[in-house]
Amino acid sequence: MLLRPLLSRAKLLGSRPSSSLARLAPLLRSQSRPYSSSVDSSVEPIRGMDLGVAHSKLLLRTVASMRGNMELQAQGVSEGDSKKMNMCQAINDAMRHTLATDDTAVVFGEDVAFGGVFRCSVGLAEEFGNERIFNTPLTEQGIAGFAIGMAAIGHTAVAEIQFADYIFPAFDQIVNEAAKYRYRSGNEFNVGGLTIRAPCAAVGHGGHYHSQSPEAFFAHVPGLKVVVPRSPIQAKGLLLAAIRDPNPTLFFEPKILYRSAVEQVPTDDYVLPLSKAEVVRTGKDVTVVGYGAQMYALENAVQMIERDMPGVTCELIDLRTILPYDADTVAESVTKTGRLVVAHEAPRTQGFAAELAAEIQERCFLRLESPIERVCGLFVPHPLVFERFYMPCAVRCYEAIRRSLAY
């Protein structure tokens, strides 16, 4: 990794690389390392298991699996046309449906008109015009304030914050204006047409300014809804639901899934329910809860547990909506299993897992067989080269599930 800069510097200085530098080249190459999110599949307890999104059974990659989904059946879209889409394309498709069916809808943010840095809005300006799809200055507070104003006069405003890490300058507008607009006017006015999209979470090389998961900051605020999807089908249905919900909604998109998660997505318009968790894998011995990209680490942890502990089955739940969240589904599961493990990428201290653990402890105290386990990011700024140690990976989740079962 160091060789190229050294050679370039020697060239700029007008000299040939020294023989000692040439002798160092093989050593320097041997010291190069992959992105920090890479996994050594030889270590315990992985033992050669295929991990990650590419091998996930949670994704509906075929037409048959898509048509077998009960939520899509209930929406009447499972038998219609479908198309392979990654999560970026599914989000684009959701915004296209919104713009085509709602003349008041506008989409804006930094670089949005040419497609955005992740290309989620590509082609929309050409199709719907620059008066409805437009760029903003680099001012997150201004984007949020402008979006609130648009929603207040009756527009469907879909604003993008380019990275969730930079949503904090807009915190005052979102928390003190958008969330309270209906309440302070006695329901005379509202900004229910407001949706703010933001790419969030780790991507393997984002460091501390392009990797954060700030959902817990906003989950403390009455008047908002907070949603985090795990896949393309989920992203399209939940985003359309968020846009049409009569409350201001924050839609956090795990950016590592933009192109890694691919599903057979219905091309028709459909919505998935907000504030309703999904049981993606049934079980009887322990309840495992997460949301967003964390679902894939939890899926792998569950697979390893069930391989190493024959007869044990784990119930895996995707919360999907963080505020207001579906405590009933989790409590029903924990009443059955007696155990709960919660995981998310954000730091453990004051993280959303603490809220869920407290709620379930109150509801299910007499049914709990072990302490509730939390598996979260470490309480440090999100690191770059040490990201592997920070992340609540499949192995850490596996160890937490084992502790819960062994208690």
PDB file of C-alpha atoms in Angstrom, residues 1-241:
ATOM      1  CA  MET A   1       0.000   0.000   0.000  1.00  0.00           C
ATOM      2  CA  LEU A   2       2.980   2.310   0.647  1.00  0.00           C
ATOM      3  CA  LEU A   3       4.921   1.373  -2.491  1.00  0.00           C
ATOM      4  CA  ARG A   4       3.037   3.486  -5.038  1.00  0.00           C
ATOM      5  CA  PRO A   5       3.376   6.808  -3.126  1.00  0.00           C
ATOM      6  CA  LEU A   6       7.084   6.151  -2.559  1.00  0.00           C
ATOM      7  CA  LEU A   7       7.725   5.368  -6.210  1.00  0.00           C
ATOM      8  CA  SER A   8       5.698   8.395  -7.310  1.00  0.00           C
ATOM      9  CA  ARG A   9       7.699  10.646  -4.995  1.00  0.00           C
ATOM     10  CA  ALA A  10      10.969   9.315  -6.411  1.00  0.00           C
ATOM     11  CA  LYS A  11       9.732  10.018  -9.936  1.00  0.00           C
ATOM     12  CA  LEU A  12       8.696  13.572  -9.026  1.00  0.00           C
ATOM     13  CA  LEU A  13      12.151  14.190  -7.597  1.00  0.00           C
ATOM     14  CA  GLY A  14      13.672  13.158 -10.906  1.00  0.00           C
ATOM     15  CA  SER A  15      15.446  10.076  -9.606  1.00  0.00           C
ATOM     16  CA  ARG A  16      15.109   6.365 -10.144  1.00  0.00           C
ATOM     17  CA  PRO A  17      13.884   4.219  -7.244  1.00  0.00           C
ATOM     18  CA  SER A  18      16.836   3.041  -5.231  1.00  0.00           C
ATOM     19  CA  SER A  19      17.806  -0.605  -5.131  1.00  0.00           C
ATOM     20  CA  SER A  20      16.912  -0.733  -1.445  1.00  0.00           C
ATOM     21  CA  LEU A  21      13.404   0.515  -2.246  1.00  0.00           C
ATOM     22  CA  ALA A  22      13.109  -2.078  -4.984  1.00  0.00           C
ATOM     23  CA  ARG A  23      14.114  -4.772  -2.491  1.00  0.00           C
ATOM     24  CA  LEU A  24      11.363  -3.542  -0.162  1.00  0.00           C
ATOM     25  CA  ALA A  25       8.657  -3.864  -2.816  1.00  0.00           C
ATOM     26  CA  PRO A  26       7.727  -7.535  -2.143  1.00  0.00           C
ATOM     27  CA  LEU A  27       7.564  -6.883   1.607  1.00  0.00           C
ATOM     28  CA  LEU A  28       5.388  -3.799   1.151  1.00  0.00           C
ATOM     29  CA  ARG A  29       3.043  -5.708  -1.123  1.00  0.00           C
ATOM     30  CA  SER A  30       2.774  -8.511   1.428  1.00  0.00           C
ATOM     31  CA  GLN A  31       1.725  -5.960   4.070  1.00  0.00           C
ATOM     32  CA  SER A  32      -1.232  -4.687   2.036  1.00  0.00           C
ATOM     33  CA  ARG A  33      -4.572  -5.507   3.590  1.00  0.00           C
ATOM     34  CA  PRO A  34      -8.140  -5.627   2.322  1.00  0.00           C
ATOM     35  CA  TYR A  35     -10.918  -3.359   3.519  1.00  0.00           C
ATOM     36  CA  SER A  36     -11.488  -3.505   7.257  1.00  0.00           C
ATOM     37  CA  SER A  37     -14.875  -5.181   6.829  1.00  0.00           C
ATOM     38  CA  SER A  38     -13.377  -8.333   5.303  1.00  0.00           C
ATOM     39  CA  VAL A  39     -13.846 -11.616   7.166  1.00  0.00           C
ATOM     40  CA  ASP A  40     -11.422 -14.460   7.804  1.00  0.00           C
ATOM     41  CA  SER A  41     -13.626 -17.475   7.120  1.00  0.00           C
ATOM     42  CA  SER A  42     -11.175 -19.915   8.730  1.00  0.00           C
ATOM     43  CA  VAL A  43     -11.611 -18.753  12.328  1.00  0.00           C
ATOM     44  CA  GLU A  44     -13.939 -20.136  14.976  1.00  0.00           C
ATOM     45  CA  PRO A  45     -16.884 -20.273  15.029  1.00  0.00           C
ATOM     46  CA  ILE A  46     -17.263 -19.525  11.294  1.00  0.00           C
ATOM     47  CA  ARG A  47     -15.339 -22.609  10.109  1.00  0.00           C
ATOM     48  CA  GLY A  48     -15.776 -22.044   6.385  1.00  0.00           C
ATOM     49  CA  MET A  49     -19.405 -20.889   6.450  1.00  0.00           C
ATOM     50  CA  ASP A  50     -20.332 -18.430   3.692  1.00  0.00           C
ATOM     51  CA  LEU A  51     -21.156 -15.137   5.387  1.00  0.00           C
ATOM     52  CA  GLY A  52     -22.781 -11.906   4.344  1.00  0.00           C
ATOM     53  CA  VAL A  53     -25.386 -10.484   2.019  1.00  0.00           C
ATOM     54  CA  ALA A  54     -24.231 -12.417  -1.051  1.00  0.00           C
ATOM     55  CA  HIS A  55     -25.228 -15.731   0.549  1.00  0.00           C
ATOM     56  CA  SER A  56     -28.252 -14.561   2.541  1.00  0.00           C
ATOM     57  CA  LYS A  57     -31.485 -16.520   2.549  1.00  0.00           C
ATOM     58  CA  LEU A  58     -33.357 -13.402   3.647  1.00  0.00           C
ATOM     59  CA  LEU A  59     -33.228 -11.983   0.115  1.00  0.00           C
ATOM     60  CA  LEU A  60     -35.987 -12.950  -2.335  1.00  0.00           C
ATOM     61  CA  ARG A  61     -33.822 -13.466  -5.405  1.00  0.00           C
ATOM     62  CA  THR A  62     -36.240 -15.531  -7.511  1.00  0.00           C
ATOM     63  CA  VAL A  63     -39.709 -14.890  -8.868  1.00  0.00           C
ATOM     64  CA  ALA A  64     -40.995 -17.916  -6.926  1.00  0.00           C
ATOM     65  CA  SER A  65     -39.665 -16.663  -3.578  1.00  0.00           C
ATOM     66  CA  MET A  66     -41.035 -13.181  -4.239  1.00  0.00           C
ATOM     67  CA  ARG A  67     -44.468 -14.586  -5.072  1.00  0.00           C
ATOM     68  CA  GLY A  68     -44.420 -16.623  -1.867  1.00  0.00           C
ATOM     69  CA  ASN A  69     -44.038 -13.508   0.313  1.00  0.00           C
ATOM     70  CA  MET A  70     -47.238 -13.007   2.327  1.00  0.00           C
ATOM     71  CA  GLU A  71     -46.913  -9.220   2.608  1.00  0.00           C
ATOM     72  CA  LEU A  72     -46.593  -8.857  -1.160  1.00  0.00           C
ATOM     73  CA  GLN A  73     -49.520 -11.233  -1.602  1.00  0.00           C
ATOM     74  CA  ALA A  74     -51.588  -9.045   0.715  1.00  0.00           C
ATOM     75  CA  GLN A  75     -50.655  -6.018  -1.407  1.00  0.00           C
ATOM     76  CA  GLY A  76     -51.767  -7.815  -4.579  1.00  0.00           C
ATOM     77  CA  VAL A  77     -48.419  -7.359  -6.348  1.00  0.00           C
ATOM     78  CA  SER A  78     -46.834 -10.802  -5.944  1.00  0.00           C
ATOM     79  CA  GLU A  79     -48.281 -12.148  -9.201  1.00  0.00           C
ATOM     80  CA  GLY A  80     -47.481  -9.064 -11.257  1.00  0.00           C
ATOM     81  CA  ASP A  81     -44.344  -8.097 -13.156  1.00  0.00           C
ATOM     82  CA  SER A  82     -41.071  -7.967 -11.279  1.00  0.00           C
ATOM     83  CA  LYS A  83     -37.490  -6.998 -12.003  1.00  0.00           C
ATOM     84  CA  LYS A  84     -34.119  -7.685 -10.424  1.00  0.00           C
ATOM     85  CA  MET A  85     -33.142  -4.546  -8.547  1.00  0.00           C
ATOM     86  CA  ASN A  86     -30.505  -3.639  -6.040  1.00  0.00           C
ATOM     87  CA  MET A  87     -31.528  -1.417  -3.139  1.00  0.00           C
ATOM     88  CA  CYS A  88     -30.417   1.753  -4.913  1.00  0.00           C
ATOM     89  CA  GLN A  89     -32.645   0.934  -7.902  1.00  0.00           C
ATOM     90  CA  ALA A  90     -35.578   0.000  -5.654  1.00  0.00           C
ATOM     91  CA  ILE A  91     -35.373   3.374  -3.894  1.00  0.00           C
ATOM     92  CA  ASN A  92     -35.208   5.081  -7.283  1.00  0.00           C
ATOM     93  CA  ASP A  93     -38.305   3.135  -8.359  1.00  0.00           C
ATOM     94  CA  ALA A  94     -40.184   4.205  -5.220  1.00  0.00           C
ATOM     95  CA  MET A  95     -39.432   7.872  -5.893  1.00  0.00           C
ATOM     96  CA  ARG A  96     -40.436   7.440  -9.542  1.00  0.00           C
ATOM     97  CA  HIS A  97     -43.827   6.037  -8.487  1.00  0.00           C
ATOM     98  CA  THR A  98     -44.262   8.954  -6.082  1.00  0.00           C
ATOM     99  CA  LEU A  99     -43.460  11.567  -8.712  1.00  0.00           C
ATOM    100  CA  ALA A 100     -45.701   9.897 -11.301  1.00  0.00           C
ATOM    101  CA  THR A 101     -48.735   9.681  -9.025  1.00  0.00           C
ATOM    102  CA  ASP A 102     -48.369  12.863  -6.943  1.00  0.00           C
ATOM    103  CA  ASP A 103     -48.063  16.180  -8.784  1.00  0.00           C
ATOM    104  CA  THR A 104     -47.056  17.935  -5.564  1.00  0.00           C
ATOM    105  CA  ALA A 105     -44.015  15.702  -5.018  1.00  0.00           C
ATOM    106  CA  VAL A 106     -40.519  17.173  -5.243  1.00  0.00           C
ATOM    107  CA  VAL A 107     -37.108  15.537  -4.697  1.00  0.00           C
ATOM    108  CA  PHE A 108     -34.054  17.598  -3.764  1.00  0.00           C
ATOM    109  CA  GLY A 109     -30.702  17.553  -1.996  1.00  0.00           C
ATOM    110  CA  GLU A 110     -26.998  17.897  -2.681  1.00  0.00           C
ATOM    111  CA  ASP A 111     -26.200  16.598  -6.212  1.00  0.00           C
ATOM    112  CA  VAL A 112     -29.632  14.964  -6.483  1.00  0.00           C
ATOM    113  CA  ALA A 113     -30.411  16.359  -9.961  1.00  0.00           C
ATOM    114  CA  PHE A 114     -27.619  14.420 -11.661  1.00  0.00           C
ATOM    115  CA  GLY A 115     -28.417  11.242  -9.721  1.00  0.00           C
ATOM    116  CA  GLY A 116     -26.781  11.753  -6.330  1.00  0.00           C
ATOM    117  CA  VAL A 117     -23.461  10.363  -5.138  1.00  0.00           C
ATOM    118  CA  PHE A 118     -24.982   6.894  -4.842  1.00  0.00           C
ATOM    119  CA  ARG A 119     -27.096   7.285  -8.029  1.00  0.00           C
ATOM    120  CA  CYS A 120     -30.382   6.742  -6.187  1.00  0.00           C
ATOM    121  CA  SER A 121     -32.088   9.578  -8.080  1.00  0.00           C
ATOM    122  CA  VAL A 122     -30.534   8.919 -11.488  1.00  0.00           C
ATOM    123  CA  GLY A 123     -32.854   9.662 -14.423  1.00  0.00           C
ATOM    124  CA  LEU A 124     -35.544  11.390 -12.367  1.00  0.00           C
ATOM    125  CA  ALA A 125     -34.658  14.943 -13.446  1.00  0.00           C
ATOM    126  CA  GLU A 126     -34.750  13.917 -17.120  1.00  0.00           C
ATOM    127  CA  GLU A 127     -38.142  12.275 -16.663  1.00  0.00           C
ATOM    128  CA  PHE A 128     -39.879  14.771 -14.365  1.00  0.00           C
ATOM    129  CA  GLY A 129     -38.021  18.030 -14.956  1.00  0.00           C
ATOM    130  CA  ASN A 130     -35.661  20.276 -13.031  1.00  0.00           C
ATOM    131  CA  GLU A 131     -38.484  22.087 -11.260  1.00  0.00           C
ATOM    132  CA  ARG A 132     -39.311  18.902  -9.354  1.00  0.00           C
ATOM    133  CA  ILE A 133     -35.838  17.305  -9.081  1.00  0.00           C
ATOM    134  CA  PHE A 134     -33.181  19.836  -8.153  1.00  0.00           C
ATOM    135  CA  ASN A 135     -29.893  20.399  -6.364  1.00  0.00           C
ATOM    136  CA  THR A 136     -29.487  22.389  -3.177  1.00  0.00           C
ATOM    137  CA  PRO A 137     -26.506  24.221  -1.681  1.00  0.00           C
ATOM    138  CA  LEU A 138     -24.331  22.264   0.741  1.00  0.00           C
ATOM    139  CA  THR A 139     -26.336  23.193   3.814  1.00  0.00           C
ATOM    140  CA  GLU A 140     -28.117  20.414   5.674  1.00  0.00           C
ATOM    141  CA  GLN A 141     -29.925  22.862   7.949  1.00  0.00           C
ATOM    142  CA  GLY A 142     -31.140  24.680   4.845  1.00  0.00           C
ATOM    143  CA  ILE A 143     -32.255  21.465   3.147  1.00  0.00           C
ATOM    144  CA  ALA A 144     -34.317  20.444   6.192  1.00  0.00           C
ATOM    145  CA  GLY A 145     -35.764  23.927   6.688  1.00  0.00           C
ATOM    146  CA  PHE A 146     -36.696  24.224   3.022  1.00  0.00           C
ATOM    147  CA  ALA A 147     -38.271  20.731   3.101  1.00  0.00           C
ATOM    148  CA  ILE A 148     -40.343  21.679   6.147  1.00  0.00           C
ATOM    149  CA  GLY A 149     -41.557  24.805   4.356  1.00  0.00           C
ATOM    150  CA  MET A 150     -42.480  22.831   1.228  1.00  0.00           C
ATOM    151  CA  ALA A 151     -44.401  20.280   3.294  1.00  0.00           C
ATOM    152  CA  ALA A 152     -46.122  23.013   5.308  1.00  0.00           C
ATOM    153  CA  ILE A 153     -47.706  24.486   2.160  1.00  0.00           C
ATOM    154  CA  GLY A 154     -48.902  21.100   0.942  1.00  0.00           C
ATOM    155  CA  HIS A 155     -46.082  19.588  -1.070  1.00  0.00           C
ATOM    156  CA  THR A 156     -44.788  16.030  -0.744  1.00  0.00           C
ATOM    157  CA  ALA A 157     -41.151  16.847   0.007  1.00  0.00           C
ATOM    158  CA  VAL A 158     -38.541  14.087  -0.349  1.00  0.00           C
ATOM    159  CA  ALA A 159     -35.237  15.544   0.817  1.00  0.00           C
ATOM    160  CA  GLU A 160     -31.870  13.803   0.774  1.00  0.00           C
ATOM    161  CA  ILE A 161     -29.098  14.322   3.292  1.00  0.00           C
ATOM    162  CA  GLN A 162     -26.072  13.031   1.385  1.00  0.00           C
ATOM    163  CA  PHE A 163     -24.676  11.099   4.368  1.00  0.00           C
ATOM    164  CA  ALA A 164     -26.475  10.487   7.660  1.00  0.00           C
ATOM    165  CA  ASP A 165     -23.299  11.660   9.438  1.00  0.00           C
ATOM    166  CA  TYR A 166     -24.083  15.198   8.207  1.00  0.00           C
ATOM    167  CA  ILE A 167     -27.678  15.294   9.421  1.00  0.00           C
ATOM    168  CA  PHE A 168     -26.641  16.932  12.696  1.00  0.00           C
ATOM    169  CA  PRO A 169     -26.616  20.544  11.371  1.00  0.00           C
ATOM    170  CA  ALA A 170     -30.296  19.877  10.527  1.00  0.00           C
ATOM    171  CA  PHE A 171     -31.058  18.491  14.001  1.00  0.00           C
ATOM    172  CA  ASP A 172     -32.754  21.646  15.255  1.00  0.00           C
ATOM    173  CA  GLN A 173     -35.002  21.916  12.190  1.00  0.00           C
ATOM    174  CA  ILE A 174     -36.024  18.242  12.383  1.00  0.00           C
ATOM    175  CA  VAL A 175     -36.475  18.001  16.167  1.00  0.00           C
ATOM    176  CA  ASN A 176     -37.793  21.470  17.031  1.00  0.00           C
ATOM    177  CA  GLU A 177     -39.744  22.297  13.875  1.00  0.00           C
ATOM    178  CA  ALA A 178     -40.778  19.210  11.871  1.00  0.00           C
ATOM    179  CA  ALA A 179     -41.540  16.987  14.865  1.00  0.00           C
ATOM    180  CA  LYS A 180     -43.553  19.657  16.727  1.00  0.00           C
ATOM    181  CA  TYR A 181     -45.320  21.410  13.840  1.00  0.00           C
ATOM    182  CA  ARG A 182     -48.637  19.574  14.187  1.00  0.00           C
ATOM    183  CA  TYR A 183     -48.631  19.591  17.993  1.00  0.00           C
ATOM    184  CA  ARG A 184     -47.899  23.288  18.497  1.00  0.00           C
ATOM    185  CA  SER A 185     -50.628  24.311  16.053  1.00  0.00           C
ATOM    186  CA  GLY A 186     -53.261  22.084  17.613  1.00  0.00           C
ATOM    187  CA  ASN A 187     -53.355  20.042  14.384  1.00  0.00           C
ATOM    188  CA  GLU A 188     -54.237  23.123  12.367  1.00  0.00           C
ATOM    189  CA  PHE A 189     -51.000  22.787  10.376  1.00  0.00           C
ATOM    190  CA  ASN A 190     -48.646  19.868   9.740  1.00  0.00           C
ATOM    191  CA  VAL A 191     -45.621  18.788   7.737  1.00  0.00           C
ATOM    192  CA  GLY A 192     -46.763  15.212   7.241  1.00  0.00           C
ATOM    193  CA  GLY A 193     -45.627  15.345   3.616  1.00  0.00           C
ATOM    194  CA  LEU A 194     -41.980  15.467   4.689  1.00  0.00           C
ATOM    195  CA  THR A 195     -39.611  12.521   4.198  1.00  0.00           C
ATOM    196  CA  ILE A 196     -35.860  12.809   4.715  1.00  0.00           C
ATOM    197  CA  ARG A 197     -33.668  10.102   3.179  1.00  0.00           C
ATOM    198  CA  ALA A 198     -30.108   9.551   4.391  1.00  0.00           C
ATOM    199  CA  PRO A 199     -27.501   6.849   3.610  1.00  0.00           C
ATOM    200  CA  CYS A 200     -26.208   5.493   6.909  1.00  0.00           C
ATOM    201  CA  ALA A 201     -24.040   2.883   8.628  1.00  0.00           C
ATOM    202  CA  ALA A 202     -20.713   1.209   7.870  1.00  0.00           C
ATOM    203  CA  VAL A 203     -19.433   0.579   4.386  1.00  0.00           C
ATOM    204  CA  GLY A 204     -16.002  -0.889   5.098  1.00  0.00           C
ATOM    205  CA  HIS A 205     -13.909   2.212   4.443  1.00  0.00           C
ATOM    206  CA  GLY A 206     -15.965   5.242   5.469  1.00  0.00           C
ATOM    207  CA  GLY A 207     -14.209   6.167   8.705  1.00  0.00           C
ATOM    208  CA  HIS A 208     -15.826   8.308  11.345  1.00  0.00           C
ATOM    209  CA  TYR A 209     -17.529  10.824   9.010  1.00  0.00           C
ATOM    210  CA  HIS A 210     -19.192   8.422   6.566  1.00  0.00           C
ATOM    211  CA  SER A 211     -20.208   5.413   8.705  1.00  0.00           C
ATOM    212  CA  GLN A 212     -22.427   6.536  11.571  1.00  0.00           C
ATOM    213  CA  SER A 213     -25.865   5.223  12.520  1.00  0.00           C
ATOM    214  CA  PRO A 214     -27.714   8.149  14.153  1.00  0.00           C
ATOM    215  CA  GLU A 215     -31.201   6.605  14.391  1.00  0.00           C
ATOM    216  CA  ALA A 216     -31.272   6.601  18.225  1.00  0.00           C
ATOM    217  CA  PHE A 217     -30.906  10.399  18.348  1.00  0.00           C
ATOM    218  CA  PHE A 218     -34.237  10.755  16.543  1.00  0.00           C
ATOM    219  CA  ALA A 219     -35.979   7.768  18.165  1.00  0.00           C
ATOM    220  CA  HIS A 220     -36.178   9.943  21.301  1.00  0.00           C
ATOM    221  CA  VAL A 221     -38.390  12.531  19.558  1.00  0.00           C
ATOM    222  CA  PRO A 222     -42.207  12.350  19.591  1.00  0.00           C
ATOM    223  CA  GLY A 223     -43.714  13.458  16.301  1.00  0.00           C
ATOM    224  CA  LEU A 224     -41.239  11.679  14.010  1.00  0.00           C
ATOM    225  CA  LYS A 225     -41.136   8.264  12.411  1.00  0.00           C
ATOM    226  CA  VAL A 226     -37.812   6.497  11.828  1.00  0.00           C
ATOM    227  CA  VAL A 227     -37.418   3.630   9.341  1.00  0.00           C
ATOM    228  CA  VAL A 228     -34.409   1.428   8.380  1.00  0.00           C
ATOM    229  CA  PRO A 229     -34.885  -1.157   5.561  1.00  0.00           C
ATOM    230  CA  ARG A 230     -32.832  -4.329   5.061  1.00  0.00           C
ATOM    231  CA  SER A 231     -33.362  -5.126   1.341  1.00  0.00           C
ATOM    232  CA  PRO A 232     -34.636  -3.827  -2.025  1.00  0.00           C
ATOM    233  CA  ILE A 233     -38.211  -5.116  -1.632  1.00  0.00           C
ATOM    234  CA  GLN A 234     -38.348  -3.696   1.871  1.00  0.00           C
ATOM    235  CA  ALA A 235     -36.787  -0.389   0.807  1.00  0.00           C
ATOM    236  CA  LYS A 236     -39.303   0.243  -1.976  1.00  0.00           C
ATOM    237  CA  GLY A 237     -42.390  -0.675   0.050  1.00  0.00           C
ATOM    238  CA  LEU A 238     -41.274   1.093   3.228  1.00  0.00           C
ATOM    239  CA  LEU A 239     -40.144   4.249   1.396  1.00  0.00           C
ATOM    240  CA  LEU A 240     -43.486   4.540  -0.400  1.00  0.00           C
ATOM    241  CA  ALA A 241     -45.214   4.041   2.958  1.00  0.00           C
TER     242      ALA A 241
END
